[in-house]
PDB file of C-alpha atoms in Angstrom:
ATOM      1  CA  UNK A  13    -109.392  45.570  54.449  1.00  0.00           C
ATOM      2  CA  UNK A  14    -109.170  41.740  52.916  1.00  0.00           C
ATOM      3  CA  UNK A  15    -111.678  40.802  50.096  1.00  0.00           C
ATOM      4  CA  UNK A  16    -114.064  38.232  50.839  1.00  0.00           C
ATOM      5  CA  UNK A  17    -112.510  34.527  49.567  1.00  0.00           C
ATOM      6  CA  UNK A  18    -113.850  33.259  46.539  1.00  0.00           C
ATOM      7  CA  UNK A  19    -112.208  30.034  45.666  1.00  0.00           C
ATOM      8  CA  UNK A  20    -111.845  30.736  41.979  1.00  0.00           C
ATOM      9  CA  UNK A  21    -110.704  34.346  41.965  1.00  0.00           C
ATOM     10  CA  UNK A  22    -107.866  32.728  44.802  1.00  0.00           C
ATOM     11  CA  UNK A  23    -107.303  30.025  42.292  1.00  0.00           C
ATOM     12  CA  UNK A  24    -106.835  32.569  39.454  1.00  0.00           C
ATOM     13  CA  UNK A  25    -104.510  34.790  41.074  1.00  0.00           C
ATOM     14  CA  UNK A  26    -102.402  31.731  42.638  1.00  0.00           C
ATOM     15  CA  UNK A  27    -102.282  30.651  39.070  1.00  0.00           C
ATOM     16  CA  UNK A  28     -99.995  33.369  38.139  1.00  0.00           C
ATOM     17  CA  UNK A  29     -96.198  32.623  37.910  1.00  0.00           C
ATOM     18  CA  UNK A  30     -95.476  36.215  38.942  1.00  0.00           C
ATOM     19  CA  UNK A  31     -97.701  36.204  41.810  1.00  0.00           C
ATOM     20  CA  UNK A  32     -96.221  32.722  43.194  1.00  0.00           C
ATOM     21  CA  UNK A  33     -92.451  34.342  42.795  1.00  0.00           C
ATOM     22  CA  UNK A  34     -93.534  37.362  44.694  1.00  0.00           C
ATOM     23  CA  UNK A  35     -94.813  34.630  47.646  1.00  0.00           C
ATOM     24  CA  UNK A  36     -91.836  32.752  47.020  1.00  0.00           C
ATOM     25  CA  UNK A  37     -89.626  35.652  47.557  1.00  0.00           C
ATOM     26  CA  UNK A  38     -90.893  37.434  50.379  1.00  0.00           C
ATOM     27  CA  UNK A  39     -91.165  34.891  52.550  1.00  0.00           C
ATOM     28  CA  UNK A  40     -87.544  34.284  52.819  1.00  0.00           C
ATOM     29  CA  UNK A  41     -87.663  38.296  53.834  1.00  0.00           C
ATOM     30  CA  UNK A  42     -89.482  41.524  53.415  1.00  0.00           C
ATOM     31  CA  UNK A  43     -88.904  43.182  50.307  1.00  0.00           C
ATOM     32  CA  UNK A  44     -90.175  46.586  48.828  1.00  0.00           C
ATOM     33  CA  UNK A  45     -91.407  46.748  45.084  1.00  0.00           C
ATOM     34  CA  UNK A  46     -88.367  48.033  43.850  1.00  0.00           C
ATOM     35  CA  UNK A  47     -86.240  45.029  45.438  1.00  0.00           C
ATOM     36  CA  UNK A  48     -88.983  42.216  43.896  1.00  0.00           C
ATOM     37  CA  UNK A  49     -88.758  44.305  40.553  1.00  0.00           C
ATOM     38  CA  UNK A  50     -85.427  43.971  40.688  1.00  0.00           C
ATOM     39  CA  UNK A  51     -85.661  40.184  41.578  1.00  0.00           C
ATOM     40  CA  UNK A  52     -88.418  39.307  38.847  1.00  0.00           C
ATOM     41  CA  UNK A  53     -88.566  39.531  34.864  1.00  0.00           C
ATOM     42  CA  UNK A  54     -91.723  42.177  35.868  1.00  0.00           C
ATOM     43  CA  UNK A  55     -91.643  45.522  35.441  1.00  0.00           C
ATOM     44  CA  UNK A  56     -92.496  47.946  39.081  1.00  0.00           C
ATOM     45  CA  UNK A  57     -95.725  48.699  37.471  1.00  0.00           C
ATOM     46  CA  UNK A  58     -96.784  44.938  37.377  1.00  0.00           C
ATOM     47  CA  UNK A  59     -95.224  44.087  40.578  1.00  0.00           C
ATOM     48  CA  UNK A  60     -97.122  46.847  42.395  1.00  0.00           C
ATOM     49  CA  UNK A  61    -100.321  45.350  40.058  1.00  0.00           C
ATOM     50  CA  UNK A  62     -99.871  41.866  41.780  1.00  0.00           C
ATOM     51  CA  UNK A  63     -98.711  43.013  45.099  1.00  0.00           C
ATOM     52  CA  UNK A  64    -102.454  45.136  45.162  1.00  0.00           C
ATOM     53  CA  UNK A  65    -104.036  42.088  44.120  1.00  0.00           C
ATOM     54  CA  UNK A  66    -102.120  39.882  47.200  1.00  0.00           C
ATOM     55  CA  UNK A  67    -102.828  42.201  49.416  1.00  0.00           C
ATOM     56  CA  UNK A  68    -106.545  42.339  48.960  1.00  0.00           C
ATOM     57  CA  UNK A  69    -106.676  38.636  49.956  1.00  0.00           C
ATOM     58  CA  UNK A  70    -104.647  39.645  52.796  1.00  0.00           C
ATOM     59  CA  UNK A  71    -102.043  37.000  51.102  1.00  0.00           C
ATOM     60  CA  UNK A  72     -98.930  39.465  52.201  1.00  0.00           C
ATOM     61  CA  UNK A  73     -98.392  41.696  54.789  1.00  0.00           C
ATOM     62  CA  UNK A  74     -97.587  45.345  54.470  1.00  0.00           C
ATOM     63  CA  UNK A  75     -95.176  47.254  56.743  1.00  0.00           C
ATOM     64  CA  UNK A  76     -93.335  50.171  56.650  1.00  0.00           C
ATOM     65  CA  UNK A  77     -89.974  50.905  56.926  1.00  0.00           C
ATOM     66  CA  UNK A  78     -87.649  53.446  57.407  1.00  0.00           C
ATOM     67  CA  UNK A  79     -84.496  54.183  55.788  1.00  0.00           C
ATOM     68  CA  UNK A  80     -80.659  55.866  57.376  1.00  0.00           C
ATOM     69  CA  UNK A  81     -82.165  59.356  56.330  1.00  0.00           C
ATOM     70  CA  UNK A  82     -85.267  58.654  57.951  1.00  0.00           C
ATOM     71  CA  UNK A  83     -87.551  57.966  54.834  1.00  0.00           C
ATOM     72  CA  UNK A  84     -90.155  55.604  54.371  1.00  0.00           C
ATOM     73  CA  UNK A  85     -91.111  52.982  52.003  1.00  0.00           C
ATOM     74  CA  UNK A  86     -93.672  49.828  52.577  1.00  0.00           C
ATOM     75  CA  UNK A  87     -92.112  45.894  52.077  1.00  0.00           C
ATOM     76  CA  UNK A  88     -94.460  43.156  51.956  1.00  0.00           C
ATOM     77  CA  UNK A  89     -94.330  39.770  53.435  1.00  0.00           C
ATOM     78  CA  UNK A  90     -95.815  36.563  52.917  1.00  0.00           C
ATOM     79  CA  UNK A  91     -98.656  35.180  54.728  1.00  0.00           C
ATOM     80  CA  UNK A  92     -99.546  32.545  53.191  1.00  0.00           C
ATOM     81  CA  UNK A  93     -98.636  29.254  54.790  1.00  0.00           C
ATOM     82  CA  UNK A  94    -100.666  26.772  53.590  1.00  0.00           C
ATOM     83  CA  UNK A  95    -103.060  26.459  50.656  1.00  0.00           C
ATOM     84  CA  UNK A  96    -105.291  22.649  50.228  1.00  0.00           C
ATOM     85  CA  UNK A  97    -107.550  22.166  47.846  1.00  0.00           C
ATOM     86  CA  UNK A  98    -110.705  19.363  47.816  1.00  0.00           C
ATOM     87  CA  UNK A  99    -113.082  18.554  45.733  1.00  0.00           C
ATOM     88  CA  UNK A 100    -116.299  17.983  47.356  1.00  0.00           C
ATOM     89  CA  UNK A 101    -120.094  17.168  45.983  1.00  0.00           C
ATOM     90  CA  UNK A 102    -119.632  18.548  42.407  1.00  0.00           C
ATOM     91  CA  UNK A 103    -117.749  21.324  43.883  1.00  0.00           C
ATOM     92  CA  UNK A 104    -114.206  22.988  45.071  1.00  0.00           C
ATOM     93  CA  UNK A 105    -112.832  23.667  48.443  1.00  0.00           C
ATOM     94  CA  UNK A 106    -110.540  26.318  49.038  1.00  0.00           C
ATOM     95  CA  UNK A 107    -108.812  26.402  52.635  1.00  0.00           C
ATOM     96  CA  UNK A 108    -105.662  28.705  53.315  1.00  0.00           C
ATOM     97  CA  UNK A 109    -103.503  28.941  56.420  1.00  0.00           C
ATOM     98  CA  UNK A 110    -102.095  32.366  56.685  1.00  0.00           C
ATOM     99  CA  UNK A 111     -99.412  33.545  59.352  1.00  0.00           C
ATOM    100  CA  UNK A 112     -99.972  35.988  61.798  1.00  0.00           C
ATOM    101  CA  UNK A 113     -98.026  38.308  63.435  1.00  0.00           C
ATOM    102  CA  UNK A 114     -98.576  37.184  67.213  1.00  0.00           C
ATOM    103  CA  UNK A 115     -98.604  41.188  68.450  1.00  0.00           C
ATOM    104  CA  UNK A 116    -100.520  42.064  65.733  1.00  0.00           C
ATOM    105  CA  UNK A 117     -99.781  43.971  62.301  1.00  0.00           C
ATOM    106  CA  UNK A 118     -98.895  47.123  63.741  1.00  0.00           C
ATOM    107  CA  UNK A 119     -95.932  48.974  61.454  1.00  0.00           C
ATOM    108  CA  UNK A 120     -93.377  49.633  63.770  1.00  0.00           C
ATOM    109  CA  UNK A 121     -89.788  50.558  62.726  1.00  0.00           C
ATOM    110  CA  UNK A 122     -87.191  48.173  63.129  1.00  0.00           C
ATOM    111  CA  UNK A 123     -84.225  48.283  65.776  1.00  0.00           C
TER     112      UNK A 123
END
């Protein structure tokens, strides 16, 4: 279930560089935590931190996978598609465009 938006905790957690290389990454394709670990200075501990944190705000997807053997792991995508800020009467507007999946986020395997 997504958090409620609050402009400032958004603003926070968008002001991370981690949290705006995991975005960055995963939405050029779905990656686990061990594959952004691997692609960031951040340790799995910290990705899987931020990751919690994006997913609250319903800023990535989650979906599972499975592998050849038949395991399964979760990879995350991005959602976020668009992010404008405004400054209105003494105040801060926060509105973000987030991608859907048209069919809905059911976690089907691949193939």
């Amino acid at each position: 279930m997504s958090r409620a938006w609050e402009a400032e905790t958004v603003f926070d957690l968008l002001g991370n560089e981690l949290v705006r290389e995991l975005l960055a990454l995963t939405s050029v394709d779905r990656l686990s935590a061990d594959e952004l670990a691997e692609r960031s200075s951040a340790s799995q501990p910290t990705v899987y931190r931020r990751l919690d944190s994006l997913e609250e705000y319903d800023l990535v997807g989650v979906h599972t996978e499975y592998d050849e053997e038949g395991n399964h792991y979760q990879s995350y995508e991005c959602r976020l598609e668009e992010a404008h800020i405004s400054v209105e009467e003494g105040g801060f507007t926060l509105d973000i465009t987030l991608r859907r999946d048209p069919v809905g986020d059911a976690d089907l395997p691949d193939g």
